């Protein structure tokens, strides 16, 4: 095998077949074949690497290997701000392996080696960085050498250009060694290093072109992900603006779902040990959880933000009816008293009279009025009580039905029901605050979500987002909605999300129509659901035992009390 110097200085000629009688040519053929294989491997590695940090490290490592470079660095051009700059992303130094490098930015000017290459697109091949021609605009930044007691001699700086010829980064290689295993120091740099050859410059330039394509692909992938991330966050804001009562619900469900998914993939025993989610699948689950309620934008706003059984406008109309009914009673009482006085014109009340039948008749009418108004006030208080979104007992239900028979005289003198049949149907809801029709409208948000999400051109690794979100209200026994799926038909990710969704709905303190439950009470209700084969009991066990709810800052009060004791 040739040394670094011999391998790069030999002229590689076109040799299609081995020349068995010429050892030098055969050796040359082997060297060339080895380089081709190396470049092919590098190309394949670049194509399969999606993490930018790993990609840049791979580019620098392979460039150093091919050229026997002791050190090197990679810069990326950052044009996001008004003034572009160079980002120092990756650095390697075989002779100073313990020196740590951190990412920083430098001005994009012609004064630095990397800046000059980035701005001009030209390559620099410098035999001795401390002895530059006097007319060049760039200089070596010698503070790096002083800081780590190093000596930079030979330097090769090449642009990484995309398909449009735009420089997106720079590869800088330092100190081409005469032998790979040598260590470079300030004392021996002149003896163990040598200038870079034109051959190496051509090879690394080719590698830099491949690297630029890979970086651009990576940046494009990152842009797509940022686009999706921005879209998802904007969508969540739309949901929360539409339903302020559930502010933060989507993010909390996403946090719980992601944590439970991560815990599930770490299980090593039982039936859950076969579950594994990749990082991309976890991201897919997260997006589905964040967007699981997006379909609420298709639900009428009045239903979506309804806090009690009656809408505020309805309650105000009923209040006016009660007030009108009360005024009607008072007016009728006054008319009856007036009519009585007209019918008994001869009566004159005397101060000496101890008992006046006419006065008693008038007082009796006043008492009847008070009794009627008191009865009306009781009905109003009953209505206010029934309007609360809680479970109604039989007695209030019976009294409500009695109220449905109550009528009053309208301004036109016609008898009208104090409570309309539609209003009474809302008040007679025995659990919660929604009528069957309103609940169906709310439940349809799941279908709205699916119809919306399936129109988005998700990337291949996110294509299940609509399906996962579609199943978050399904139950294992088939009693869920909207499709009534059985356990085998519900995606595992949706089964995980269901637990997170129910838990947050139970514990959230931002609902004006109910108080948030403590963790223990919420777990108990989830246990009942699991006992009825509605949610996955194994995931619930994991949720409780690994205390997944701690991601929201929740904890079990019993454990806190034990620790205090």
Coordinates of C-alpha atoms in Angstrom, one line a residue:
X1 CA 0.0 0.0 0.0
X2 CA 1.3 3.5 -0.9
X3 CA 1.9 6.2 1.6
X4 CA -0.2 9.4 1.5
X5 CA 2.5 11.1 -0.6
X6 CA 2.9 8.2 -3.1
X7 CA -0.8 7.6 -3.5
X8 CA -1.7 11.1 -4.4
X9 CA 1.3 12.0 -6.5
X10 CA 1.0 9.1 -8.9
X11 CA -0.6 9.7 -12.2
X12 CA -3.6 7.4 -12.6
X13 CA -3.9 6.3 -16.2
X14 CA -6.8 4.5 -17.8
X15 CA -6.2 0.8 -17.0
X16 CA -9.3 -1.3 -17.9
X17 CA -7.7 -4.6 -17.0
X18 CA -5.0 -6.0 -14.9
X19 CA -1.5 -6.2 -16.4
X20 CA -0.2 -9.4 -14.9
X21 CA 3.4 -8.9 -16.0
X22 CA 3.7 -5.3 -14.5
X23 CA 3.6 -5.1 -10.7
X24 CA 3.7 -1.3 -10.7
X25 CA 0.6 -1.0 -12.9
X26 CA -1.2 -3.7 -10.9
X27 CA -0.4 -1.8 -7.7
X28 CA -1.6 1.4 -9.4
X29 CA -4.8 -0.4 -10.5
X30 CA -5.4 -1.6 -6.9
X31 CA -4.9 1.9 -5.6
X32 CA -7.3 3.4 -8.1
X33 CA -9.9 0.6 -7.4
X34 CA -9.6 1.2 -3.7
X35 CA -10.2 5.0 -4.2
X36 CA -13.3 4.3 -6.4
X37 CA -14.7 1.9 -3.8
X38 CA -14.0 4.5 -1.1
X39 CA -15.8 7.2 -3.0
X40 CA -18.8 4.9 -3.8
X41 CA -19.0 4.1 -0.1
X42 CA -18.9 7.8 0.8
X43 CA -21.6 8.6 -1.7
X44 CA -23.8 5.9 -0.3
X45 CA -23.2 7.0 3.2
X46 CA -24.0 10.6 2.3
X47 CA -27.3 9.6 0.7
X48 CA -28.4 7.6 3.7
X49 CA -27.6 10.2 6.4
X50 CA -30.4 12.5 7.4
X51 CA -29.0 14.1 10.6
X52 CA -27.2 17.3 9.7
X53 CA -24.6 16.9 12.4
X54 CA -23.8 13.3 11.4
X55 CA -23.7 14.4 7.8
X56 CA -21.2 17.2 8.3
X57 CA -19.0 14.9 10.5
X58 CA -19.1 12.2 7.8
X59 CA -18.1 14.7 5.1
X60 CA -15.1 16.0 7.1
X61 CA -14.0 12.6 8.3
X62 CA -14.0 11.1 4.8
X63 CA -12.3 14.2 3.3
X64 CA -9.5 13.8 5.9
X65 CA -9.1 10.1 5.3
X66 CA -8.7 10.5 1.6
X67 CA -6.2 13.3 1.9
X68 CA -4.4 12.2 5.1
X69 CA -5.3 15.5 6.7
X70 CA -4.5 15.9 10.3
X71 CA -7.3 18.4 11.0
X72 CA -10.2 20.1 9.3
X73 CA -13.4 22.0 9.7
X74 CA -16.8 22.5 8.0
X75 CA -18.6 25.8 7.7
X76 CA -22.1 26.5 6.5
X77 CA -23.2 29.8 5.0
X78 CA -26.1 31.3 6.9
X79 CA -28.2 33.7 4.9
X80 CA -31.3 33.8 7.2
X81 CA -30.4 37.2 8.6
X82 CA -30.0 40.4 6.7
X83 CA -26.2 40.1 7.1
X84 CA -25.0 36.6 6.0
X85 CA -22.4 34.8 8.1
X86 CA -20.4 31.6 8.3
X87 CA -21.3 29.0 10.9
X88 CA -18.5 27.0 12.3
X89 CA -20.3 23.6 12.5
X90 CA -17.7 20.8 12.8
X91 CA -14.0 20.5 13.6
X92 CA -11.6 17.6 13.9
X93 CA -8.0 17.4 14.9
X94 CA -6.2 14.0 15.2
X95 CA -3.2 15.5 17.0
X96 CA -5.4 17.4 19.5
X97 CA -8.2 14.9 20.1
X98 CA -9.1 16.3 23.5
X99 CA -9.6 19.8 22.4
X100 CA -13.3 20.6 22.4
X101 CA -14.8 22.8 19.6
X102 CA -18.1 24.7 19.9
X103 CA -20.3 26.1 17.2
X104 CA -20.0 29.8 16.5
X105 CA -20.5 32.3 13.8
X106 CA -17.9 34.5 11.9
X107 CA -18.5 37.4 9.5
X108 CA -18.7 36.4 5.9
X109 CA -15.8 38.5 4.5
X110 CA -12.9 38.0 2.2
X111 CA -10.4 38.4 5.1
X112 CA -10.7 34.8 6.3
X113 CA -9.8 31.7 4.2
X114 CA -13.2 30.2 4.5
X115 CA -15.0 33.5 3.9
X116 CA -13.0 34.1 0.7
X117 CA -13.9 30.7 -0.7
X118 CA -17.5 31.1 0.3
X119 CA -17.8 34.5 -1.4
X120 CA -15.8 33.7 -4.6
X121 CA -16.5 30.0 -5.1
X122 CA -12.8 29.5 -5.7
X123 CA -10.7 26.8 -4.1
X124 CA -7.6 27.6 -2.1
X125 CA -4.6 25.3 -2.0
X126 CA -2.0 26.9 0.3
X127 CA 1.4 25.1 0.9
X128 CA 2.2 27.3 3.9
X129 CA -0.5 29.3 5.6
X130 CA 2.1 31.4 7.5
X131 CA 3.8 32.5 4.3
X132 CA 1.0 33.8 2.1
X133 CA 1.6 36.0 -1.0
X134 CA 1.5 39.7 -0.1
X135 CA -1.3 40.6 -2.5
X136 CA -4.0 38.2 -1.2
X137 CA -7.0 39.6 0.8
X138 CA -7.2 36.7 3.2
X139 CA -5.1 35.7 6.2
X140 CA -4.9 32.7 8.5
X141 CA -6.6 33.2 11.9
X142 CA -3.5 32.4 14.0
X143 CA -5.3 32.6 17.3
X144 CA -6.6 29.0 16.8
X145 CA -3.0 27.7 16.7
X146 CA -2.0 29.8 19.8
X147 CA -5.0 28.5 21.8
X148 CA -4.3 24.8 21.3
X149 CA -0.5 25.0 20.7
X150 CA -0.7 23.9 17.1
X151 CA 0.8 24.8 13.8
X152 CA -1.2 25.1 10.6
X153 CA 1.0 24.6 7.5
X154 CA -0.7 23.2 4.4
X155 CA -4.3 24.2 3.9
X156 CA -6.9 23.3 1.3
X157 CA -10.3 25.1 1.3
X158 CA -13.0 24.1 -1.1
X159 CA -16.6 25.4 -1.6
X160 CA -19.6 23.1 -1.4
X161 CA -21.9 24.3 -4.1
X162 CA -25.4 23.2 -4.9
X163 CA -26.9 22.5 -8.3
X164 CA -27.4 26.2 -9.0
X165 CA -23.7 26.9 -8.3
X166 CA -24.5 28.7 -5.0
X167 CA -22.0 28.1 -2.2
X168 CA -23.8 26.7 0.8
X169 CA -20.7 25.7 2.8
X170 CA -16.9 25.3 2.9
X171 CA -14.7 22.3 3.7
X172 CA -11.3 23.3 5.2
X173 CA -8.6 20.6 5.4
X174 CA -5.4 21.3 7.4
X175 CA -1.9 19.7 7.4
X176 CA -1.6 17.0 4.8
X177 CA 0.6 14.4 6.6
X178 CA 3.3 12.3 4.9
X179 CA 2.1 9.3 7.0
X180 CA -1.5 8.8 8.4
X181 CA -0.3 7.8 11.9
X182 CA 1.9 10.8 12.5
X183 CA 1.1 13.4 15.2
X184 CA 1.5 17.1 14.2
X185 CA 2.9 19.6 16.7
X186 CA 4.3 23.2 16.5
X187 CA 7.8 21.7 16.5
X188 CA 7.5 19.1 13.8
X189 CA 4.9 20.5 11.4
X190 CA 7.4 21.4 8.7
X191 CA 8.8 17.9 8.7
X192 CA 5.7 15.7 8.9
X193 CA 3.3 17.8 6.6
X194 CA 3.3 18.6 2.9
X195 CA 1.3 20.6 0.4
X196 CA -1.9 19.2 -1.0
X197 CA -1.7 17.9 -4.6
X198 CA -3.9 18.9 -7.5
X199 CA -5.2 15.3 -7.5
X200 CA -6.4 15.6 -4.0
X201 CA -8.0 18.9 -4.8
X202 CA -10.0 17.3 -7.7
X203 CA -11.1 14.4 -5.5
X204 CA -12.2 16.5 -2.6
X205 CA -13.9 18.9 -4.9
X206 CA -15.9 16.0 -6.3
X207 CA -16.7 14.9 -2.7
X208 CA -17.7 18.5 -1.8
X209 CA -20.2 18.5 -4.7
X210 CA -21.8 15.3 -3.4
X211 CA -21.7 16.7 0.1
X212 CA -23.4 19.9 -1.1
X213 CA -26.3 17.9 -2.6
X214 CA -26.7 15.9 0.6
X215 CA -26.6 19.1 2.7
X216 CA -29.2 20.7 0.5
X217 CA -31.4 17.6 0.7
X218 CA -31.0 17.7 4.4
X219 CA -31.9 21.4 4.6
X220 CA -34.9 20.8 2.3
X221 CA -36.0 18.0 4.6
X222 CA -35.6 20.3 7.6
X223 CA -37.5 23.0 5.8
X224 CA -40.4 20.6 5.1
X225 CA -40.4 19.5 8.8
X226 CA -40.3 23.2 9.9
X227 CA -43.2 23.8 7.6
X228 CA -45.2 20.9 9.0
X229 CA -44.3 22.0 12.6
X230 CA -45.4 25.6 11.9
X231 CA -48.6 24.4 10.2
X232 CA -49.4 22.1 13.2
X233 CA -48.8 24.9 15.7
X234 CA -50.9 27.3 13.8
X235 CA -53.7 24.7 13.6
X236 CA -53.5 24.2 17.3
X237 CA -53.9 28.0 17.8
X238 CA -56.9 28.0 15.5
X239 CA -58.5 25.2 17.6
X240 CA -57.8 27.0 20.9
X241 CA -59.1 30.3 19.5
X242 CA -62.3 28.6 18.6
X243 CA -62.7 26.9 21.9
X244 CA -60.8 28.9 24.6
X245 CA -62.3 26.7 27.4
X246 CA -59.9 23.9 26.4
X247 CA -56.8 26.1 26.0
X248 CA -53.6 23.9 26.2
X249 CA -55.6 20.6 25.8
X250 CA -54.0 19.6 22.5
X251 CA -50.4 20.2 23.7
X252 CA -51.1 18.3 27.0
X253 CA -52.5 15.4 25.1
X254 CA -49.5 15.4 22.8
X255 CA -47.1 15.4 25.7
X256 CA -48.9 12.5 27.4
X257 CA -49.2 10.5 24.2
X258 CA -45.6 10.9 23.3
X259 CA -44.4 10.0 26.8
X260 CA -46.6 6.9 26.9
X261 CA -45.4 5.9 23.4
X262 CA -41.8 6.2 24.5
X263 CA -42.5 4.2 27.6
X264 CA -44.2 1.5 25.6
X265 CA -41.3 1.1 23.2
X266 CA -39.0 0.5 26.2
X267 CA -41.0 -2.4 27.6
X268 CA -39.0 -5.6 27.5
X269 CA -41.6 -8.1 28.8
X270 CA -45.3 -9.0 28.3
X271 CA -47.3 -8.3 25.2
X272 CA -46.1 -4.7 24.9
X273 CA -42.5 -5.9 24.3
X274 CA -43.3 -6.3 20.6
X275 CA -44.2 -2.6 20.3
X276 CA -41.5 -0.4 18.8
X277 CA -41.8 3.2 17.6
X278 CA -39.0 4.8 15.7
X279 CA -38.3 8.5 16.2
X280 CA -40.2 9.3 13.0
X281 CA -43.2 7.3 14.3
X282 CA -43.1 9.2 17.6
X283 CA -43.2 12.4 15.6
X284 CA -46.2 11.0 13.6
X285 CA -48.0 10.3 16.9
X286 CA -47.2 13.7 18.2
X287 CA -48.7 15.4 15.2
X288 CA -51.8 13.2 15.3
X289 CA -52.2 14.1 19.0
X290 CA -51.7 17.8 18.4
X291 CA -54.3 17.8 15.6
X292 CA -56.8 15.3 17.0
X293 CA -59.4 18.0 17.8
X294 CA -58.9 20.1 14.7
X295 CA -62.3 19.1 13.4
X296 CA -63.9 21.3 16.1
X297 CA -63.5 24.2 13.7
X298 CA -66.4 22.6 11.8
X299 CA -68.6 22.4 14.9
X300 CA -71.0 25.4 15.4
X301 CA -69.4 27.8 17.8
X302 CA -72.4 28.0 20.1
X303 CA -72.3 24.3 20.7
X304 CA -68.6 24.2 21.0
X305 CA -68.4 26.7 23.8
X306 CA -71.7 25.9 25.4
X307 CA -71.2 25.9 29.2
X308 CA -74.7 25.1 30.5
X309 CA -77.8 23.3 29.2
X310 CA -79.3 26.6 27.9
X311 CA -77.5 29.0 25.7
X312 CA -77.0 32.5 27.3
X313 CA -79.4 34.0 24.9
X314 CA -82.0 31.5 25.7
X315 CA -81.7 32.0 29.4
X316 CA -82.0 35.8 28.9
X317 CA -85.2 35.4 26.9
X318 CA -86.6 33.1 29.6
X319 CA -85.7 35.6 32.3
X320 CA -87.7 38.2 30.4
X321 CA -90.6 35.8 30.2
X322 CA -90.5 35.3 34.0
X323 CA -90.4 39.0 34.5
X324 CA -93.3 39.5 32.1
X325 CA -95.3 36.7 33.9
X326 CA -94.6 38.4 37.2
X327 CA -95.8 41.8 35.9
X328 CA -98.8 40.2 34.4
X329 CA -99.7 38.7 37.8
X330 CA -99.3 42.1 39.4
X331 CA -101.4 43.8 36.8
X332 CA -104.1 41.1 37.1
X333 CA -104.1 41.6 40.8
X334 CA -104.5 45.3 40.5
X335 CA -107.3 44.9 38.0
X336 CA -109.1 42.5 40.3
X337 CA -108.9 44.9 43.2
X338 CA -110.1 47.8 41.0
X339 CA -113.0 45.7 39.8
X340 CA -113.9 44.9 43.4
X341 CA -113.9 48.5 44.4
X342 CA -116.1 49.4 41.4
X343 CA -118.5 46.6 42.3
X344 CA -118.8 47.9 45.9
X345 CA -119.0 51.7 45.5
X346 CA -121.0 52.4 48.6
X347 CA -118.4 51.2 51.0
X348 CA -116.5 53.7 53.1
X349 CA -113.9 52.5 55.5
X350 CA -114.3 53.8 59.1
X351 CA -111.4 54.1 61.5
X352 CA -113.6 52.7 64.3
X353 CA -114.2 49.4 62.4
X354 CA -112.3 46.5 63.8
X355 CA -113.1 44.2 60.9
X356 CA -113.6 45.3 57.4
X357 CA -114.7 42.6 54.9
X358 CA -113.9 44.7 51.9
X359 CA -110.3 45.3 53.2
X360 CA -109.9 41.7 53.9
X361 CA -111.0 40.9 50.3
X362 CA -108.4 43.2 49.0
X363 CA -105.7 41.8 51.3
X364 CA -106.6 38.3 50.2
X365 CA -105.9 39.2 46.6
X366 CA -102.5 40.6 47.6
X367 CA -101.7 37.4 49.5
X368 CA -102.7 35.4 46.4
X369 CA -100.3 37.6 44.3
X370 CA -97.5 37.0 46.8
X371 CA -98.1 33.3 46.7
X372 CA -98.1 33.2 42.9
X373 CA -94.9 35.3 42.7
X374 CA -93.2 33.0 45.3
X375 CA -94.3 30.0 43.3
X376 CA -92.9 31.6 40.1
X377 CA -89.6 32.4 41.9
X378 CA -89.3 28.8 43.0
X379 CA -89.7 27.8 39.4
X380 CA -87.0 30.2 38.3
X381 CA -84.6 28.8 41.0
X382 CA -85.4 25.3 39.8
X383 CA -84.7 26.3 36.3
X384 CA -81.3 27.8 37.3
X385 CA -80.4 24.6 39.2
X386 CA -81.5 22.4 36.3
X387 CA -79.4 24.5 33.9
X388 CA -76.2 23.4 35.5
X389 CA -74.4 20.5 33.7
X390 CA -74.8 17.9 36.4
X391 CA -76.7 14.7 36.8
X392 CA -80.3 15.4 37.6
X393 CA -82.2 13.3 40.2
X394 CA -85.8 12.2 39.8
X395 CA -87.4 14.9 42.0
X396 CA -86.0 17.9 40.0
X397 CA -87.0 16.1 36.8
X398 CA -90.6 15.8 38.1
X399 CA -90.7 19.5 39.1
X400 CA -89.3 20.4 35.7
X401 CA -92.1 18.5 34.0
X402 CA -94.5 20.4 36.2
X403 CA -92.9 23.7 35.0
X404 CA -93.5 22.7 31.4
X405 CA -97.2 23.1 32.0
X406 CA -96.9 26.6 33.3
X407 CA -98.3 29.4 31.0
X408 CA -98.4 33.1 31.1
X409 CA -100.2 35.9 29.2
X410 CA -98.1 37.6 26.5
X411 CA -98.4 41.3 25.8
X412 CA -101.1 40.5 23.2
X413 CA -103.1 38.7 25.9
X414 CA -102.5 35.2 24.5
X415 CA -101.5 32.3 26.7
X416 CA -98.0 31.0 26.0
X417 CA -95.8 28.4 27.6
X418 CA -93.3 29.8 30.1
X419 CA -90.7 27.3 28.8
X420 CA -90.8 26.1 25.2
X421 CA -90.6 22.4 24.3
X422 CA -87.1 23.0 22.9
X423 CA -85.9 24.7 26.0
X424 CA -87.5 22.0 28.2
X425 CA -85.8 19.3 26.2
X426 CA -82.4 21.0 26.9
X427 CA -83.2 21.3 30.6
X428 CA -84.2 17.7 30.9
X429 CA -80.8 16.4 29.8
X430 CA -79.9 14.1 32.6
X431 CA -76.1 14.2 32.3
X432 CA -73.9 16.9 31.0
X433 CA -75.1 19.9 29.1
X434 CA -75.7 18.7 25.5
X435 CA -78.8 17.4 23.9
X436 CA -78.4 14.2 21.8
X437 CA -78.4 16.4 18.6
X438 CA -75.8 18.7 20.0
X439 CA -73.7 15.8 21.2
X440 CA -73.8 14.2 17.8
X441 CA -72.6 17.5 16.3
X442 CA -69.7 17.5 18.8
X443 CA -68.8 13.9 18.0
X444 CA -68.8 14.7 14.4
X445 CA -65.6 16.7 15.0
X446 CA -63.6 13.4 14.7
X447 CA -64.9 13.0 11.1
X448 CA -64.2 16.6 10.4
X449 CA -60.6 16.1 11.7
X450 CA -60.1 13.1 9.4
X451 CA -61.6 14.7 6.3
X452 CA -59.3 17.7 6.9
X453 CA -56.1 15.8 7.7
X454 CA -56.4 13.4 4.8
X455 CA -56.2 16.3 2.3
X456 CA -52.7 17.2 3.5
X457 CA -49.9 15.7 1.4
X458 CA -48.1 14.1 4.4
X459 CA -44.6 12.7 3.8
X460 CA -44.3 8.9 3.8
X461 CA -43.3 8.7 7.4
X462 CA -46.2 10.8 8.5
X463 CA -48.9 9.3 6.3
X464 CA -50.8 7.7 9.3
X465 CA -51.5 11.0 11.0
X466 CA -55.1 11.1 9.8
X467 CA -55.8 7.5 10.7
X468 CA -54.4 7.8 14.2
X469 CA -56.4 11.0 14.9
X470 CA -59.5 9.4 13.5
X471 CA -59.5 6.7 16.1
X472 CA -59.0 8.6 19.4
X473 CA -62.7 8.3 20.4
X474 CA -63.1 4.7 19.5
X475 CA -63.5 2.1 22.3
X476 CA -62.2 -1.4 22.4
X477 CA -65.7 -2.9 22.8
X478 CA -67.0 -1.1 19.8
X479 CA -69.0 1.4 21.7
X480 CA -66.9 4.4 20.6
X481 CA -67.5 6.8 17.7
X482 CA -67.7 7.7 14.9
X483 CA -67.2 4.2 13.4
X484 CA -67.7 1.9 16.3
X485 CA -64.4 0.0 15.7
X486 CA -63.3 -3.0 17.6
X487 CA -59.9 -3.4 19.3
X488 CA -58.2 -5.1 16.4
X489 CA -59.3 -2.2 14.1
X490 CA -58.1 0.6 16.3
X491 CA -54.5 1.7 15.7
X492 CA -52.2 1.1 18.7
X493 CA -51.2 4.8 18.5
X494 CA -54.9 5.8 18.8
X495 CA -55.4 3.5 21.8
X496 CA -52.5 5.3 23.5
X497 CA -53.9 8.7 22.6
X498 CA -57.3 7.8 24.0
X499 CA -55.9 7.3 27.5
X500 CA -54.1 10.6 27.3
X501 CA -57.2 12.4 26.0
X502 CA -59.5 11.1 28.7
X503 CA -57.0 11.8 31.4
X504 CA -56.5 15.4 30.4
X505 CA -60.3 15.9 30.0
X506 CA -60.7 14.6 33.6
X507 CA -57.9 16.6 35.3
X508 CA -58.0 19.8 33.3
X509 CA -59.0 22.8 35.5
X510 CA -59.7 25.1 32.6
X511 CA -63.3 23.9 31.9
X512 CA -65.9 26.4 33.3
X513 CA -68.5 23.7 33.5
X514 CA -66.6 21.3 35.7
X515 CA -63.7 21.1 38.2
X516 CA -60.5 19.2 37.4
X517 CA -60.2 16.0 39.2
X518 CA -57.1 14.9 41.2
X519 CA -54.9 12.3 39.7
X520 CA -56.2 9.5 41.9
X521 CA -59.8 10.1 40.9
X522 CA -58.9 10.3 37.2
X523 CA -57.0 7.1 37.4
X524 CA -59.9 5.4 39.1
X525 CA -62.3 6.5 36.3
X526 CA -59.8 5.2 33.7
X527 CA -59.7 1.9 35.6
X528 CA -63.5 1.6 35.3
X529 CA -63.2 2.3 31.6
X530 CA -60.5 -0.4 31.3
X531 CA -62.6 -2.8 33.4
X532 CA -65.4 -2.4 30.9
X533 CA -63.0 -3.1 28.0
X534 CA -63.3 0.3 26.7
X535 CA -59.6 1.4 26.9
X536 CA -56.4 -0.7 26.8
X537 CA -55.7 -1.9 30.3
X538 CA -52.0 -2.7 29.6
X539 CA -51.3 0.8 28.4
X540 CA -53.2 2.2 31.4
X541 CA -51.0 0.0 33.7
X542 CA -47.9 1.5 32.0
X543 CA -49.4 5.0 32.3
X544 CA -49.9 4.6 36.0
X545 CA -46.8 2.7 37.0
X546 CA -44.4 4.9 35.0
X547 CA -46.3 7.9 36.1
X548 CA -46.6 9.3 32.6
X549 CA -48.8 12.1 34.0
X550 CA -45.7 13.6 35.6
X551 CA -44.8 15.1 32.3
X552 CA -47.6 17.6 33.1
X553 CA -46.2 18.2 36.6
X554 CA -48.9 15.9 38.2
X555 CA -48.2 13.5 41.0
X556 CA -50.1 11.0 43.2
X557 CA -51.0 12.6 46.5
X558 CA -50.6 9.4 48.4
X559 CA -47.0 9.2 47.4
X560 CA -46.4 12.8 48.4
X561 CA -48.0 12.1 51.8
X562 CA -45.8 9.1 52.4
X563 CA -42.7 11.0 51.5
X564 CA -43.7 13.8 53.9
X565 CA -44.4 11.3 56.7

